[in-house]
mmCIF file of N, CA, C and O in Angstrom:
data_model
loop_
_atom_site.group_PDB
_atom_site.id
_atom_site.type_symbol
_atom_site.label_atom_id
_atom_site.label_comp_id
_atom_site.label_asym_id
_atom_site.label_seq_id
_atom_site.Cartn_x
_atom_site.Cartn_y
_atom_site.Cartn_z
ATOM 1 N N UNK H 1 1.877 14.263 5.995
ATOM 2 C CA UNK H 1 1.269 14.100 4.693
ATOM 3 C C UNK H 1 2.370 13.827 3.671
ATOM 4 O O UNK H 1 3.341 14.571 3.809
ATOM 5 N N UNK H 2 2.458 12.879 2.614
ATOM 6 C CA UNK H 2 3.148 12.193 1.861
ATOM 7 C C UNK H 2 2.329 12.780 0.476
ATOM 8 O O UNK H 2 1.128 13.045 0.524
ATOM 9 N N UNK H 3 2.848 12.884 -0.308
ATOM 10 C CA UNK H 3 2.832 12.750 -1.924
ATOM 11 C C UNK H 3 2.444 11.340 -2.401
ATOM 12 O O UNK H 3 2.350 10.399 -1.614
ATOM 13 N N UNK H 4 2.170 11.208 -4.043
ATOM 14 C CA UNK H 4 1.729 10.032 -4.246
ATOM 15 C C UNK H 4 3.630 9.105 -4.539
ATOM 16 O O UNK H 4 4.041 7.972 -4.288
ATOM 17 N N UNK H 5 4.300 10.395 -5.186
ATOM 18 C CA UNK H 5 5.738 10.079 -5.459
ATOM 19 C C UNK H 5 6.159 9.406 -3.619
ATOM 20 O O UNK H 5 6.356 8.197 -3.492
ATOM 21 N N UNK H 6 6.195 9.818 -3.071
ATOM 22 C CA UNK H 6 7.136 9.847 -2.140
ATOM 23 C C UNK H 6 6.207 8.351 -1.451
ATOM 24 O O UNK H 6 6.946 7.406 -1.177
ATOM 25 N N UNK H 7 5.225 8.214 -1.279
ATOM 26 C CA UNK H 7 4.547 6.978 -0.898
ATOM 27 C C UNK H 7 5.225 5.471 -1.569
ATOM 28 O O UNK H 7 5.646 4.386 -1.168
ATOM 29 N N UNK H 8 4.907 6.583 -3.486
ATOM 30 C CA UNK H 8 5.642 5.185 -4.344
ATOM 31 C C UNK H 8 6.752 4.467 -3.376
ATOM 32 O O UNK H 8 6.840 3.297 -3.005
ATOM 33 N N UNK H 9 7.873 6.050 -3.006
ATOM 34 C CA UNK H 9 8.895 5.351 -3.344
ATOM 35 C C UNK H 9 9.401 4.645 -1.732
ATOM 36 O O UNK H 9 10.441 4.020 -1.526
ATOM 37 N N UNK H 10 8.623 4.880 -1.012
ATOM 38 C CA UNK H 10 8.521 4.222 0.539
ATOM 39 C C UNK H 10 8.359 2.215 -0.101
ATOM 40 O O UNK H 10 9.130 1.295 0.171
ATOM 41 N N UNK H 11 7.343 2.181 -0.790
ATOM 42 C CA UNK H 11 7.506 0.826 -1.446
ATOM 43 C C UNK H 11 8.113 0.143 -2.086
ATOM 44 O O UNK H 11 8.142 -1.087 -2.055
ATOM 45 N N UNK H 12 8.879 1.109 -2.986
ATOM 46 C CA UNK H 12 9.944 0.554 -3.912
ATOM 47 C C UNK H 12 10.726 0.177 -3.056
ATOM 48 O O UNK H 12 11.194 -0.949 -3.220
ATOM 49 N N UNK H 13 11.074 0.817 -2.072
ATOM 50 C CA UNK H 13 12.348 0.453 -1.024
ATOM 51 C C UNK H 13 12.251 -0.817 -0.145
ATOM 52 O O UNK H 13 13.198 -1.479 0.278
ATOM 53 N N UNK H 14 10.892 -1.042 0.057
ATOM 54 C CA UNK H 14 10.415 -2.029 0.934
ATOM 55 C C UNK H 14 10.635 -3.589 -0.278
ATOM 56 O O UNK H 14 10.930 -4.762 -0.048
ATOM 57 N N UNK H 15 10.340 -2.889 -1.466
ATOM 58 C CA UNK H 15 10.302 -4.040 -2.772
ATOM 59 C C UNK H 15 11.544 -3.940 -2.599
ATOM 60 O O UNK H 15 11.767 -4.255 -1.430
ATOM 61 N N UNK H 16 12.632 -3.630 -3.208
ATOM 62 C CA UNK H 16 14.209 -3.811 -3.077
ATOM 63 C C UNK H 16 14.521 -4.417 -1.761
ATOM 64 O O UNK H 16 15.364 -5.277 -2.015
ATOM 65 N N UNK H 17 14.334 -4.418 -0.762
ATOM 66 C CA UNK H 17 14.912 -4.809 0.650
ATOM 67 C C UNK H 17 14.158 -6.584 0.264
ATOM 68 O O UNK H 17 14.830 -7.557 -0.079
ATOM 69 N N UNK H 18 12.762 -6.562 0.439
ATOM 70 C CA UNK H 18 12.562 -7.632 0.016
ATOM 71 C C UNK H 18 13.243 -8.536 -1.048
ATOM 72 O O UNK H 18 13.752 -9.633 -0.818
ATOM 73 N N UNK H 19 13.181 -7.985 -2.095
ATOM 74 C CA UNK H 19 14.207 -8.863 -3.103
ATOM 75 C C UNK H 19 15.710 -9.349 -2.627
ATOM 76 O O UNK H 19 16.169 -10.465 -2.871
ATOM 77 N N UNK H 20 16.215 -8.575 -2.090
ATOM 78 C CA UNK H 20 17.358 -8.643 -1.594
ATOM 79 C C UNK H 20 17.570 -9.672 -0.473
ATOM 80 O O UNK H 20 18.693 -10.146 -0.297
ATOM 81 N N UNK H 21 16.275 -10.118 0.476
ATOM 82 C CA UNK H 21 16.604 -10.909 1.220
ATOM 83 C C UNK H 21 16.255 -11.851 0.979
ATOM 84 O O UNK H 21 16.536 -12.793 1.719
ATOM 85 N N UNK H 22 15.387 -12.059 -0.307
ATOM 86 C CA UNK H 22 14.804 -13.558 -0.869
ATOM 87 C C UNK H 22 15.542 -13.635 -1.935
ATOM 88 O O UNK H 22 14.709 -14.063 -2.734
ATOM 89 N N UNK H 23 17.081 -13.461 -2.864
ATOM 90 C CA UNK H 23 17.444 -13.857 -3.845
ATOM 91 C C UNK H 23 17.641 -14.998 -3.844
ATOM 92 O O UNK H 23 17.182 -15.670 -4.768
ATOM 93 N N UNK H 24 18.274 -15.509 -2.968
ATOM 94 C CA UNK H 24 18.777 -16.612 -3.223
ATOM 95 C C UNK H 24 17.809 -17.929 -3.545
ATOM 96 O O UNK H 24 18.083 -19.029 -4.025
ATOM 97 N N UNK H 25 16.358 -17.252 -3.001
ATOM 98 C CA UNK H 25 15.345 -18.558 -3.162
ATOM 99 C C UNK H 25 15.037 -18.224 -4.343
ATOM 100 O O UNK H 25 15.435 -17.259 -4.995
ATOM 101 N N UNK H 26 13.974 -19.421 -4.749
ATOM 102 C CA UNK H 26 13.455 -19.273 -5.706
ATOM 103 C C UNK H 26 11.896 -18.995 -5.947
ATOM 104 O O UNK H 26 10.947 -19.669 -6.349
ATOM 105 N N UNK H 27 12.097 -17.606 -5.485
ATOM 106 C CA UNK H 27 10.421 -17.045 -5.271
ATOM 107 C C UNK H 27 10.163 -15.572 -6.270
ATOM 108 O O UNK H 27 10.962 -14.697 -6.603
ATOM 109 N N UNK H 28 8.708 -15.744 -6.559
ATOM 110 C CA UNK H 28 8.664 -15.059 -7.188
ATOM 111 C C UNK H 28 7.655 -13.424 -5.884
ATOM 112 O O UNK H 28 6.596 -13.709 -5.326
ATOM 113 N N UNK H 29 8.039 -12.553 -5.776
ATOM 114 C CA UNK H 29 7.815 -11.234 -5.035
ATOM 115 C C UNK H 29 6.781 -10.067 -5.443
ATOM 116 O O UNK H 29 7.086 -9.327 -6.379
ATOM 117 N N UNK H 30 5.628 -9.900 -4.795
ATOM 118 C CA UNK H 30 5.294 -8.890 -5.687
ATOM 119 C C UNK H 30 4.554 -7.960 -4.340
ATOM 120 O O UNK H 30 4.398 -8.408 -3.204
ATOM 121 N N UNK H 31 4.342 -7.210 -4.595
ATOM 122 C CA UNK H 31 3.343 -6.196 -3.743
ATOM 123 C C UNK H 31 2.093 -5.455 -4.275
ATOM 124 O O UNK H 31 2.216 -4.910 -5.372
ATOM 125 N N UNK H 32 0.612 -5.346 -3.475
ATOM 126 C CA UNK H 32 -0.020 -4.066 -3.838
ATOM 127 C C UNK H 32 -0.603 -4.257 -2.791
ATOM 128 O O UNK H 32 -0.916 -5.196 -2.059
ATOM 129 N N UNK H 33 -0.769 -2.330 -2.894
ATOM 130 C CA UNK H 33 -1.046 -1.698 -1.840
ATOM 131 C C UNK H 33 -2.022 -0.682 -2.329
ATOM 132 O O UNK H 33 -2.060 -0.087 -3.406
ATOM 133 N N UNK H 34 -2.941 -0.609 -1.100
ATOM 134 C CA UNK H 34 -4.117 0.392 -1.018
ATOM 135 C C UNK H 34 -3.561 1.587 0.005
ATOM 136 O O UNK H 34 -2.769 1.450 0.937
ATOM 137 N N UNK H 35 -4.168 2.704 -0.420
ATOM 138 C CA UNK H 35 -3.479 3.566 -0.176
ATOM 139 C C UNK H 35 -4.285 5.030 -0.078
ATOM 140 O O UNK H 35 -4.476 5.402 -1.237
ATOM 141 N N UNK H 36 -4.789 5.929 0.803
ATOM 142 C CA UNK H 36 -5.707 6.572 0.931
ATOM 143 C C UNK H 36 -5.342 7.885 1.484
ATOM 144 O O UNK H 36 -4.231 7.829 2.010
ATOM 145 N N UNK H 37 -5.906 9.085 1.552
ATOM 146 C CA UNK H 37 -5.682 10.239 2.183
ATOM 147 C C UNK H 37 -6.657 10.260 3.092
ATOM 148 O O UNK H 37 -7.774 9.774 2.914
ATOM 149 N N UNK H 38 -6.174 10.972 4.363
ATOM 150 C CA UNK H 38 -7.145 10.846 5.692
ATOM 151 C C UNK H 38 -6.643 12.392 5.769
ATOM 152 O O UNK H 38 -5.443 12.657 5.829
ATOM 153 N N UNK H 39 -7.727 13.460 5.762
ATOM 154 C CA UNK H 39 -7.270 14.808 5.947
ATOM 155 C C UNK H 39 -7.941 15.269 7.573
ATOM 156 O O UNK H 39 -7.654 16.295 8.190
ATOM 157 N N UNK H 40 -8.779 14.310 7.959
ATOM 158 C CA UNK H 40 -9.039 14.713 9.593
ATOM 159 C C UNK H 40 -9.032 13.206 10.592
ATOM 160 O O UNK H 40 -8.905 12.041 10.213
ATOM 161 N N UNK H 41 -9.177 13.635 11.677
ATOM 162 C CA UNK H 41 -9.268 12.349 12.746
ATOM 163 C C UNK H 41 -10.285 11.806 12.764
ATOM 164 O O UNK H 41 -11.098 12.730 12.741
ATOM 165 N N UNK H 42 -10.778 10.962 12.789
ATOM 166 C CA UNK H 42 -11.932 9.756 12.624
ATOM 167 C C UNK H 42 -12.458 9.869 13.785
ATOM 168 O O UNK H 42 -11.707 9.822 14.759
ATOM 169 N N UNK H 43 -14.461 10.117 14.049
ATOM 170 C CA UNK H 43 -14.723 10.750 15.028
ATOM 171 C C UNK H 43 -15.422 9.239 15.703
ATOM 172 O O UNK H 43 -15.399 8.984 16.907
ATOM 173 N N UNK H 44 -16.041 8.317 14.624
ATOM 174 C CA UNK H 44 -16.274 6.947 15.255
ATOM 175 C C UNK H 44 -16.116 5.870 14.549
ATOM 176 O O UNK H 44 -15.724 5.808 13.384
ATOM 177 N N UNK H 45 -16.495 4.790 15.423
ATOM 178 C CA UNK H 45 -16.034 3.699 14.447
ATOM 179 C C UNK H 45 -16.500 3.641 13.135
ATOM 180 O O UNK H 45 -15.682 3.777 12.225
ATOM 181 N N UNK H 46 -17.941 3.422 12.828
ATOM 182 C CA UNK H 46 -18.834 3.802 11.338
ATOM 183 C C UNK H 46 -17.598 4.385 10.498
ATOM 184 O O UNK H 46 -17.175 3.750 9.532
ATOM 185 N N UNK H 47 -16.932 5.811 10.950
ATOM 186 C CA UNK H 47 -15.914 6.369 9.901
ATOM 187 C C UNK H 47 -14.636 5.583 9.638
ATOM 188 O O UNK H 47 -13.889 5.745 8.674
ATOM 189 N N UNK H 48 -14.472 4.606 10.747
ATOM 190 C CA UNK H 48 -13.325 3.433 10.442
ATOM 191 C C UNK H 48 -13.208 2.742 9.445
ATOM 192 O O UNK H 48 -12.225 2.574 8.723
ATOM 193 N N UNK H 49 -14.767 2.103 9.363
ATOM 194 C CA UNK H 49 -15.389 1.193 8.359
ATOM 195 C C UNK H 49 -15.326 1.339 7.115
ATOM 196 O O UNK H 49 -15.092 0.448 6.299
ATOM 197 N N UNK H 50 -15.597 2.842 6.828
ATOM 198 C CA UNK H 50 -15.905 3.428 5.447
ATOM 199 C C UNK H 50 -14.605 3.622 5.346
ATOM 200 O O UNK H 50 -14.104 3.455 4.234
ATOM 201 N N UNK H 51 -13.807 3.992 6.399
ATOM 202 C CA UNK H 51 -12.203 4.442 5.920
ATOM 203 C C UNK H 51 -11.804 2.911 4.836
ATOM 204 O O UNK H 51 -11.638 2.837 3.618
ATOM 205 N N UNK H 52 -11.754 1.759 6.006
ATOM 206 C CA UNK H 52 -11.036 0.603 5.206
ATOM 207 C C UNK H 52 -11.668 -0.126 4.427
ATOM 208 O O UNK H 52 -11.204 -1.247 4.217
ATOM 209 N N UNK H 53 -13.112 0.342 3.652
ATOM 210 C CA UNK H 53 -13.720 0.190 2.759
ATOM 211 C C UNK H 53 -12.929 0.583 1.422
ATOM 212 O O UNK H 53 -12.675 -0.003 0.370
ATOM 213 N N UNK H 54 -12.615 2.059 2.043
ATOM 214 C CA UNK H 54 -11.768 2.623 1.040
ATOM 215 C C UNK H 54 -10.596 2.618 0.586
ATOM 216 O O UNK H 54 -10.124 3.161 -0.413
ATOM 217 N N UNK H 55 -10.058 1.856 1.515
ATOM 218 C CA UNK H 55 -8.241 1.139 1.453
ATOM 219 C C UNK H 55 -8.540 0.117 0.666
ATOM 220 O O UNK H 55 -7.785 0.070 -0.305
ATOM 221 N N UNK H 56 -9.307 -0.686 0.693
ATOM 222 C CA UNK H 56 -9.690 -2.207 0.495
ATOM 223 C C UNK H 56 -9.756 -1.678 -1.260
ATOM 224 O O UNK H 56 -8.837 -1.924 -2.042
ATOM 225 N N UNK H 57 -10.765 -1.076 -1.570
ATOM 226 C CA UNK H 57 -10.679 -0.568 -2.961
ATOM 227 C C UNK H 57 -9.601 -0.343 -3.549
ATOM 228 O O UNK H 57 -9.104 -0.926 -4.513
ATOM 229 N N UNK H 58 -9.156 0.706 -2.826
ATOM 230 C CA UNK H 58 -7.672 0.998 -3.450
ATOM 231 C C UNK H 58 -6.592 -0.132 -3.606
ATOM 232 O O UNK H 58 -5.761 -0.155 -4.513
ATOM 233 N N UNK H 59 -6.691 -0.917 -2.768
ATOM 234 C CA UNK H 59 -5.485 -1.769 -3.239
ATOM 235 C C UNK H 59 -6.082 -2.798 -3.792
ATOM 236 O O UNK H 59 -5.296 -3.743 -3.730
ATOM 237 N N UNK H 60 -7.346 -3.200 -4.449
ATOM 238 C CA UNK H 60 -7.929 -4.047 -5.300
ATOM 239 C C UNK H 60 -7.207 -3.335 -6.751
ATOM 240 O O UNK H 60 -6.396 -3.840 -7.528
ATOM 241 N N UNK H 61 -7.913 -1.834 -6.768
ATOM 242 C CA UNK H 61 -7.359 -1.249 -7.822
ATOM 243 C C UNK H 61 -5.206 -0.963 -8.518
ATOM 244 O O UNK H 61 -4.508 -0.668 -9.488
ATOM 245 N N UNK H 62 -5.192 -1.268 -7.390
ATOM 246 C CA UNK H 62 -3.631 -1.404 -7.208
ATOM 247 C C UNK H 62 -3.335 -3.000 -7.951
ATOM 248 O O UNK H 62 -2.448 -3.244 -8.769
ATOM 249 N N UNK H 63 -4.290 -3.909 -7.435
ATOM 250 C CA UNK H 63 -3.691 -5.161 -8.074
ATOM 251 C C UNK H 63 -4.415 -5.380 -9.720
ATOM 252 O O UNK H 63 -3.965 -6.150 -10.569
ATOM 253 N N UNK H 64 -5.303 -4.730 -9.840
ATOM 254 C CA UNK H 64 -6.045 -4.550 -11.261
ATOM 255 C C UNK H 64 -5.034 -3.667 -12.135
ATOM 256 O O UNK H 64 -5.383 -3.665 -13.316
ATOM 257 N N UNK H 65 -4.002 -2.997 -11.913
ATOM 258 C CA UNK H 65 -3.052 -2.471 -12.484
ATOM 259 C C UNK H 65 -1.936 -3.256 -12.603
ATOM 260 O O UNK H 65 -0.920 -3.043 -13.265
ATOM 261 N N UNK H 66 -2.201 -4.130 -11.943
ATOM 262 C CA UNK H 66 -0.541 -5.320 -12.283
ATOM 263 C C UNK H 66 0.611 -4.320 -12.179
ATOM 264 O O UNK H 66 1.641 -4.963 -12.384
ATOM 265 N N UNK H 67 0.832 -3.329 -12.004
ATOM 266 C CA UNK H 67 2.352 -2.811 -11.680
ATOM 267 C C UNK H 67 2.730 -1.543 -10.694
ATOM 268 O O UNK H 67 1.999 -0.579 -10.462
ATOM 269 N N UNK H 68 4.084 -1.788 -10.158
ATOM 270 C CA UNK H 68 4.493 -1.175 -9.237
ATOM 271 C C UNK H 68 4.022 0.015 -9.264
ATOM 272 O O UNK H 68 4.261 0.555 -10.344
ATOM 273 N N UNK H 69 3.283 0.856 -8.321
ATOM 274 C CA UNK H 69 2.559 2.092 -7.621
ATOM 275 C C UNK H 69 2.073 2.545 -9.321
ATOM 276 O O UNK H 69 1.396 3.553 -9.522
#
């Protein structure tokens, strides 16, 4: 189990590594991510569904915020 801090900063790192290997081009980089708490094991698929229903949201809402975590 991760924090919302410690998730951020799993991305920031992934954002820095990225930047770092695309400087030299001329691209512009961005990320969002959905991002969810799962506090038990998923007993069938149906609970899969609704799981990445709920990822899918979250990182809609992630890109409706325009900025990093």
């Amino acid at each position: 189990e991760a924090s919302r801090e410690e998730v951020c900063g799993i991305f920031e790192r992934m954002m820095t590594e990225l930047v770092k290997r695309h400087r030299e081009k001329d691209v512009s980089i961005t990320i969002s991510v959905g991002v969810i708490r799962l506090s038990e094991g998923l007993e069938n698929q149906m609970e899969l569904n609704e799981l990445l229903k709920k990822v899918d949201k979250a990182l809609y809402a992630s890109k409706e915020k325009g900025g990093d975590c």
